[in-house]
Coordinates of C-alpha atoms in Angstrom, one line a residue:
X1 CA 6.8 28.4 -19.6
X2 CA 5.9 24.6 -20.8
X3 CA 4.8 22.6 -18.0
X4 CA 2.8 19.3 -18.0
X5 CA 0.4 18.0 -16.0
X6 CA 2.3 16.2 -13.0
X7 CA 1.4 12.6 -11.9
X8 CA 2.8 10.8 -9.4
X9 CA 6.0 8.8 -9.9
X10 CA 6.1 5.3 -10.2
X11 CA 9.7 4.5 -10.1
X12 CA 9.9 0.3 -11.4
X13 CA 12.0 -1.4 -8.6
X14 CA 14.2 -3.1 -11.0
X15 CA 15.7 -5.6 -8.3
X16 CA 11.9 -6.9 -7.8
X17 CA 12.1 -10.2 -7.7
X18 CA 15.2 -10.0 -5.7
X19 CA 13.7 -7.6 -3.3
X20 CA 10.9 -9.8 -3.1
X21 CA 12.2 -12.8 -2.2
X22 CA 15.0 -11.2 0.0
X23 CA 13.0 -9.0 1.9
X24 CA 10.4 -11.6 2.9
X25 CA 13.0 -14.4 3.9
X26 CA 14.6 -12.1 6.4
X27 CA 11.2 -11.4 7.5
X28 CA 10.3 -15.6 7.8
X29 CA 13.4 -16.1 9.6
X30 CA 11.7 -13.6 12.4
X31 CA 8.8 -15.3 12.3
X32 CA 7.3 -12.4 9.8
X33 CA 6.9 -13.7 6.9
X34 CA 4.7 -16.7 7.1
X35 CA 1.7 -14.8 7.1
X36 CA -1.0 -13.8 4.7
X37 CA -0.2 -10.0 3.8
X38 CA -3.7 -9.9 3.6
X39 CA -5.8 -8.8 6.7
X40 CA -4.3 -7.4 9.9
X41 CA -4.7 -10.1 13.1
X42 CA -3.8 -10.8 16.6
X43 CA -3.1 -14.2 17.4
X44 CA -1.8 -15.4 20.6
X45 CA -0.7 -11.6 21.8
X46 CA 1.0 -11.3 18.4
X47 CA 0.1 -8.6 16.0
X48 CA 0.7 -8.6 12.8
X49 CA 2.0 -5.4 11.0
X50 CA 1.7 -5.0 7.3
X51 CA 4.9 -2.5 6.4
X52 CA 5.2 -1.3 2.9
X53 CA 8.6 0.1 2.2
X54 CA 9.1 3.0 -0.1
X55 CA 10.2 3.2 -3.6
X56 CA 13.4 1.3 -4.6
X57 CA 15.3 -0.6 -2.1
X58 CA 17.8 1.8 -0.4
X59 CA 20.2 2.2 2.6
X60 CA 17.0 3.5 4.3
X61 CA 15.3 0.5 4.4
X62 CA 18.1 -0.6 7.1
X63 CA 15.8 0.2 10.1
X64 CA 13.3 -2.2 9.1
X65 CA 15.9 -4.9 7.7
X66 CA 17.9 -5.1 10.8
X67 CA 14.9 -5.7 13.1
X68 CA 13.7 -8.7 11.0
X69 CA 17.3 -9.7 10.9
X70 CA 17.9 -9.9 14.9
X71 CA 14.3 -10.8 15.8
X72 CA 13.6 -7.4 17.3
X73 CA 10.2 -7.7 16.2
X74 CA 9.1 -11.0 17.1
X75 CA 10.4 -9.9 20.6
X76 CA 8.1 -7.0 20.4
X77 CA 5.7 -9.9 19.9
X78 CA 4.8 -8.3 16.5
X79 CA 4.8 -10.3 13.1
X80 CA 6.1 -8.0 10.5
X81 CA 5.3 -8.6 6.8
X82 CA 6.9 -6.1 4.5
X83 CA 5.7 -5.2 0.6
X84 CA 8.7 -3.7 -1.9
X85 CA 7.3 0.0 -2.7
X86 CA 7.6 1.4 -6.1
X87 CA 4.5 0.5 -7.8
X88 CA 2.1 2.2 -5.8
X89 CA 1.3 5.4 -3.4
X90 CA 2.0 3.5 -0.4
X91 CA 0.2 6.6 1.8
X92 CA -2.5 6.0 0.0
X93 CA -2.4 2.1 0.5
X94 CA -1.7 2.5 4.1
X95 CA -5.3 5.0 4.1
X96 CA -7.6 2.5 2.7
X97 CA -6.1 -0.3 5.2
X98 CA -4.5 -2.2 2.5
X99 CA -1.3 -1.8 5.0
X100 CA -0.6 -0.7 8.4
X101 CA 2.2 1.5 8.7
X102 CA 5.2 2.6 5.9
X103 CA 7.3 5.3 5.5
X104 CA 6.7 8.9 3.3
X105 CA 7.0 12.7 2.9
X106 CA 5.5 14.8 5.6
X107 CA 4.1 17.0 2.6
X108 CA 2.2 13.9 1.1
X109 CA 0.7 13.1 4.9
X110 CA -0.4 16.6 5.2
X111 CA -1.9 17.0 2.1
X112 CA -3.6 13.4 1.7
X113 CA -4.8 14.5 5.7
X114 CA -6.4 17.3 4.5
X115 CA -8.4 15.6 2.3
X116 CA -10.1 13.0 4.5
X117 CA -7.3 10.4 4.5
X118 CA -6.6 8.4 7.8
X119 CA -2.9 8.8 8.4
X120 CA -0.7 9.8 11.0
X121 CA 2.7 10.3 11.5
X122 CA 4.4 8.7 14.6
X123 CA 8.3 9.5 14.1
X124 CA 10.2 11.7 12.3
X125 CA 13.2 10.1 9.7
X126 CA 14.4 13.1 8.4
X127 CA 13.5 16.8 9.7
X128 CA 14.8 18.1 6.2
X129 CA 13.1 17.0 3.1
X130 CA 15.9 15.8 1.0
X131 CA 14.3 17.0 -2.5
X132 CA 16.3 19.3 -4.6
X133 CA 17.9 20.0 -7.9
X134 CA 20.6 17.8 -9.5
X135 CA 21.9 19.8 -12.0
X136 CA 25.0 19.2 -15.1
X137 CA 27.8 20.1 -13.9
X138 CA 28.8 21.5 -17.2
X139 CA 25.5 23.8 -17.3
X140 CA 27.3 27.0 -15.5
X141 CA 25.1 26.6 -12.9
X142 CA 25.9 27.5 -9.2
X143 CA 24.2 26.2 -6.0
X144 CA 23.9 29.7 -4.2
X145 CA 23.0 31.7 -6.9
X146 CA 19.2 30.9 -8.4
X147 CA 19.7 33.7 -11.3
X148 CA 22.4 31.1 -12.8
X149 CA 18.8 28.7 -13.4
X150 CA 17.3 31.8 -15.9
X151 CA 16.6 30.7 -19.3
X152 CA 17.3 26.7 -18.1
X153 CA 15.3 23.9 -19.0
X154 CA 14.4 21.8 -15.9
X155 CA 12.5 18.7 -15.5
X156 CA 9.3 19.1 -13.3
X157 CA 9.2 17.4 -9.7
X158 CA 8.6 14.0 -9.3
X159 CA 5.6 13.9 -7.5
X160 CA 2.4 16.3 -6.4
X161 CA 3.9 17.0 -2.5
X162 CA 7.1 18.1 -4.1
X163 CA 5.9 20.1 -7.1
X164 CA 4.2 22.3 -4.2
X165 CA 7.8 22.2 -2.4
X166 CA 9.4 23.5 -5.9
X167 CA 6.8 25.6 -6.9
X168 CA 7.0 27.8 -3.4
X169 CA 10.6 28.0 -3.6
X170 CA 10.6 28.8 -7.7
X171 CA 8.1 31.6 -7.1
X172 CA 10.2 32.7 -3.6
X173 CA 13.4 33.1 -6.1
X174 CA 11.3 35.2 -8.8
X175 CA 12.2 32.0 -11.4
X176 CA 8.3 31.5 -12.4
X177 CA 7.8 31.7 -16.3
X178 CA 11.7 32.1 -16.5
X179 CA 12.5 28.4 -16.5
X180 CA 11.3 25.7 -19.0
X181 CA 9.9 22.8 -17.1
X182 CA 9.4 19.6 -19.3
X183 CA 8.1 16.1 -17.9
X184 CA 10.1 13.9 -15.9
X185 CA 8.7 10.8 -16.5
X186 CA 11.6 9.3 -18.7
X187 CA 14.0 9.5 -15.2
X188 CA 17.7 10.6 -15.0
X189 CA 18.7 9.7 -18.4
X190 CA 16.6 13.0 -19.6
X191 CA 19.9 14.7 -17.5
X192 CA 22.6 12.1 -18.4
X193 CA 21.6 13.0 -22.4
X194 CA 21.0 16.7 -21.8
X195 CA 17.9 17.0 -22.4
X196 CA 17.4 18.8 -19.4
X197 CA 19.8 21.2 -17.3
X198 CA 18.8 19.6 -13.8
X199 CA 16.6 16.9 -12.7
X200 CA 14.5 16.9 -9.1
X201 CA 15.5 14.0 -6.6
X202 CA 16.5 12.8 -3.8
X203 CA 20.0 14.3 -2.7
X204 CA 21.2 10.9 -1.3
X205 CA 21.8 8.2 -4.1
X206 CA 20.6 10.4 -7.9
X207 CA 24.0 12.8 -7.1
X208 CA 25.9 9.6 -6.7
X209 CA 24.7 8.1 -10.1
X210 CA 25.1 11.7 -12.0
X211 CA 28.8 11.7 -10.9
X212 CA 29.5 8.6 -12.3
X213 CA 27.6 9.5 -15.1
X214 CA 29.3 13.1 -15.3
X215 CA 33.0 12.3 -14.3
X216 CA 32.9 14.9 -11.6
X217 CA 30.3 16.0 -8.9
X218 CA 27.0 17.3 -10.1
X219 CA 25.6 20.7 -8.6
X220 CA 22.9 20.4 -6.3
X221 CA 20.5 23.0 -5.2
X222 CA 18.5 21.8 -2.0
X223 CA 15.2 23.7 -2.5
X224 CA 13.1 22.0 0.2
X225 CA 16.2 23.4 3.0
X226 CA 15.2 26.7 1.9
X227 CA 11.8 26.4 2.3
X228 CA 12.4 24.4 6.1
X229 CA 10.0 21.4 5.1
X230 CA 10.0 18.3 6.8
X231 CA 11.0 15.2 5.1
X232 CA 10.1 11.3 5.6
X233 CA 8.0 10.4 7.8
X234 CA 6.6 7.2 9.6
X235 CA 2.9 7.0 9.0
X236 CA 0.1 4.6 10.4
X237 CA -3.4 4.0 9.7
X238 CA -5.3 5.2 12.5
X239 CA -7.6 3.1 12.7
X240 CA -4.8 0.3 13.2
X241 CA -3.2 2.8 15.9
X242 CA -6.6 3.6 17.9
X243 CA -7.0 -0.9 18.1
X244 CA -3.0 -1.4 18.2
X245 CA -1.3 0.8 20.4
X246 CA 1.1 -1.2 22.2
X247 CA 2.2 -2.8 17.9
X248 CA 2.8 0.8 16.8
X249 CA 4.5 1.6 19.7
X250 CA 6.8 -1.9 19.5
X251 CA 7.5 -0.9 15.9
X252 CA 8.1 2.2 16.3
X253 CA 11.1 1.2 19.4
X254 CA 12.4 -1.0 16.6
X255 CA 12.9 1.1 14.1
X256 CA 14.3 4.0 16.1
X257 CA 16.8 1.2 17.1
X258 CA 17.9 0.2 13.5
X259 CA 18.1 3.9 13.0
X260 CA 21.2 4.0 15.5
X261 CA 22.2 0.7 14.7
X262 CA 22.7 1.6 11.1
X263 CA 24.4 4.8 11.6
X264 CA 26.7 3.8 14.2
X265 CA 27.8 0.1 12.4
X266 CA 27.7 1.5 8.4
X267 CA 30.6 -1.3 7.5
X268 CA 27.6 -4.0 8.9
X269 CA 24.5 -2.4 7.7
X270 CA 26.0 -2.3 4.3
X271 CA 26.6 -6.2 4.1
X272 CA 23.0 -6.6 5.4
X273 CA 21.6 -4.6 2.5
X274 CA 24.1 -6.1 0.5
X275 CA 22.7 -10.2 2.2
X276 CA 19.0 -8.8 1.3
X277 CA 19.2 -7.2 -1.7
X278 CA 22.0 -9.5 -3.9
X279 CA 22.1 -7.2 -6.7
X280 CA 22.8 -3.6 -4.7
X281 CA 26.3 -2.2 -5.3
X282 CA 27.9 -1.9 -1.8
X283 CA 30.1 0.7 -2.9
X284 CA 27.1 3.0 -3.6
X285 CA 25.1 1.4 -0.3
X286 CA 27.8 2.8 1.5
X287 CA 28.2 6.2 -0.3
X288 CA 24.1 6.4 0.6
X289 CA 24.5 5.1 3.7
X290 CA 26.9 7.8 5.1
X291 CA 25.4 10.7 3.4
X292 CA 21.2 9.7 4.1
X293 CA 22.3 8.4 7.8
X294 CA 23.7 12.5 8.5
X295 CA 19.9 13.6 8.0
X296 CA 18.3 11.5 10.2
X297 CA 18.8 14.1 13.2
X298 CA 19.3 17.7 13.5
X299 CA 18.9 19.8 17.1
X300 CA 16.0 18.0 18.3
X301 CA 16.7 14.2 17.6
X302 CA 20.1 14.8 19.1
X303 CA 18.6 16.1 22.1
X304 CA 15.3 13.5 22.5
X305 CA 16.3 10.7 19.9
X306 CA 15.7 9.5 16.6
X307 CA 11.9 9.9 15.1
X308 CA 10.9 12.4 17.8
X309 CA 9.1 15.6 17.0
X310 CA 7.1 18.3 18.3
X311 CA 5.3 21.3 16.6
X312 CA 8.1 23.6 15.8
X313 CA 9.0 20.4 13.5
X314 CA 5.9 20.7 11.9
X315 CA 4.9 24.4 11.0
X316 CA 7.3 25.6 8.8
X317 CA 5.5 22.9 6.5
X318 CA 2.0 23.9 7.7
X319 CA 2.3 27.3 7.3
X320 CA 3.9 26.6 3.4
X321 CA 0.8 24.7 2.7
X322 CA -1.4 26.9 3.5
X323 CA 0.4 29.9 1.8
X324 CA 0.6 27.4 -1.2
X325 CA -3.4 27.0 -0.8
X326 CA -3.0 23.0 -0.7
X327 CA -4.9 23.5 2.9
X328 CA -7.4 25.4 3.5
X329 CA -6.7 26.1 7.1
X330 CA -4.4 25.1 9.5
X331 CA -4.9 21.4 11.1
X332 CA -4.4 20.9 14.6
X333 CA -1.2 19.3 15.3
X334 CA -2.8 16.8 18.1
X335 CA -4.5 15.1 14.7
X336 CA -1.0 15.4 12.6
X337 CA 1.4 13.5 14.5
X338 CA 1.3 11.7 17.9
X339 CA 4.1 11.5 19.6
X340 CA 2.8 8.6 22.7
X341 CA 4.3 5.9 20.3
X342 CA 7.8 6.7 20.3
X343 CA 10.6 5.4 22.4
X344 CA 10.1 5.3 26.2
X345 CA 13.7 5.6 26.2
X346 CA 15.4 7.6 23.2
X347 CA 17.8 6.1 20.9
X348 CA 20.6 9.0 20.7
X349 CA 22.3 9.7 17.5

């Protein structure tokens, strides 16, 4: 089996001076944006939280976009200065205090945890991970049936915390050494020009992309389902958590909030993505939209509201790690997530 040495993806925003300008207008209309990024502060009982969005600009941005928009923030007497992501590991940021809080893969936080960094998660976005195979729809490939991958050339996962995701569930389905795995570095286009069967992403916008490319719906095989692991994740700095409660408690309210908000008014929250970010194609913002928006709750959420959590959430993930060997042993969940920050009254899907 070729594989290469995995690095961490660095997907380019393309829409960055855009997103730049867009993001941090909404944000000075709130009262967010006229600070320095630089340096968290209190000033006059208002904190300021540095967010640092993840990756491109997408329809799951929303939460944070409509509390700028209405002000929810300011009322929460918090000054919010957001960062596009993209160009950097924004967990890794948020550990060495660069930023305060931003959004990423429970898998990252529990491996970067592990290793000394100080992050914790305060709300879950998405119980499932969303990671899985896109594959050509012309490749006589099935999504039930694994054996149909034999003999395939597939492009390696796009980042460390989901190579361990793949890896567990390629060795669970007997595929190791009976797949080609070749970089991904060079994106979608490496399925678009065949040069691989199926490509690892998100299953949110990537499908909708390969089915314009394709004519027809790709097949999708949703590996991190399988192996039960938990998906996005709001992480703070705890350092900023221990001295801020009462911010990353506000923040956390608000974002729960834009969460419902953007589920339950899609028509709306696609013409604020589409006033923030100009050059986003509303069609696929709302294709996104509905589809991401669906995996924002399962049993739980629906019962206590969006971001909350408790350990059953948690230790299917633990428990892969550790069979994985990416932790030695496993944490305490009082030091992986906290759950004092989240809504004093749920916001209900």
């Amino acid at each position: 089996m070729a594989k290469t040495v995995l690095v961490r993806r660095t997907i380019r925003v393309t829409l960055t001076a855009t997103v730049a300008v867009g993001v941090l207008t909404s944000a000075a209309a709130c009262g967010g944006g006229g600070s320095d990024a630089a340096g968290s502060a209190q000033v006059a009982g208002v904190t300021k939280v540095r967010w640092i969005y993840d990756w491109t600009p997408t329809s799951a941005d929303l939460p944070v976009l409509k509390g700028l928009e209405e002000g929810w923030f300011r009322q929460a007497d918090l000054d919010v200065v957001t960062t596009p992501g993209g160009e950097i590991s924004q967990l890794q940021s948020v550990g060495a205090g660069e930023h305060d809080m931003t959004v990423g893969g429970g898998v990252e936080l529990l491996i970067n945890q592990a290793q000394g960094l100080p992050v914790q998660a305060v709300g879950v976005v998405q119980p499932l991970a969303l990671t899985g195979l896109i594959c050509n729809p012309n490749s006589n490939i099935t999504a039930d049936d694994p054996n149909t991958l034999l003999g395939k050339k597939l492009a390696t996962a796009s980042t460390d915390a989901d190579d361990v995701v793949w890896q567990a569930w390629r060795n669970h389905k007997g595929l190791n050494g009976k797949v080609t795995e070749v970089s991904q570095e060079a994106g979608l286009p490496l399925l678009f020009q065949g040069v691989v069967d199926c490509y690892p992403e998100f299953l949110t916008r990537a499908p909708l992309e390969a089915e314009r490319e394709f004519g027809r719906k790709p097949v999708k095989i949703w590996y991190s389902k399988d192996e039960n692991v938990i998906g996005q994740v709001i992480d703070v700095n705890t350092d900023f958590a221990e001295k801020n409660p009462a911010a990353v408690k506000g923040f956390v309210d608000v974002y729960a909030r834009g969460m419902q908000w953007a589920a339950q008014n899609q028509a709306e929250a696609v013409e604020l993505m589409t006033k923030v970010y100009p050059d986003s194609d509303p069609s696929v913002t709302a294709q996104e939209l509905k589809t991401l928006s669906g995996f924002w709750s399962a049993s739980y959420q629906d019962k206590h509201g969006y971001l909350a959590m408790d350990d059953a959430t948690w230790k299917p993930t633990v428990q892969m790690l550790k069979r994985a060997g990416q932790i030695k042993e496993l944490p305490e969940m009082a030091s992986v997530y906290s759950t004092k920050y989240l809504p004093s009254t749920p916001y209900l899907p």
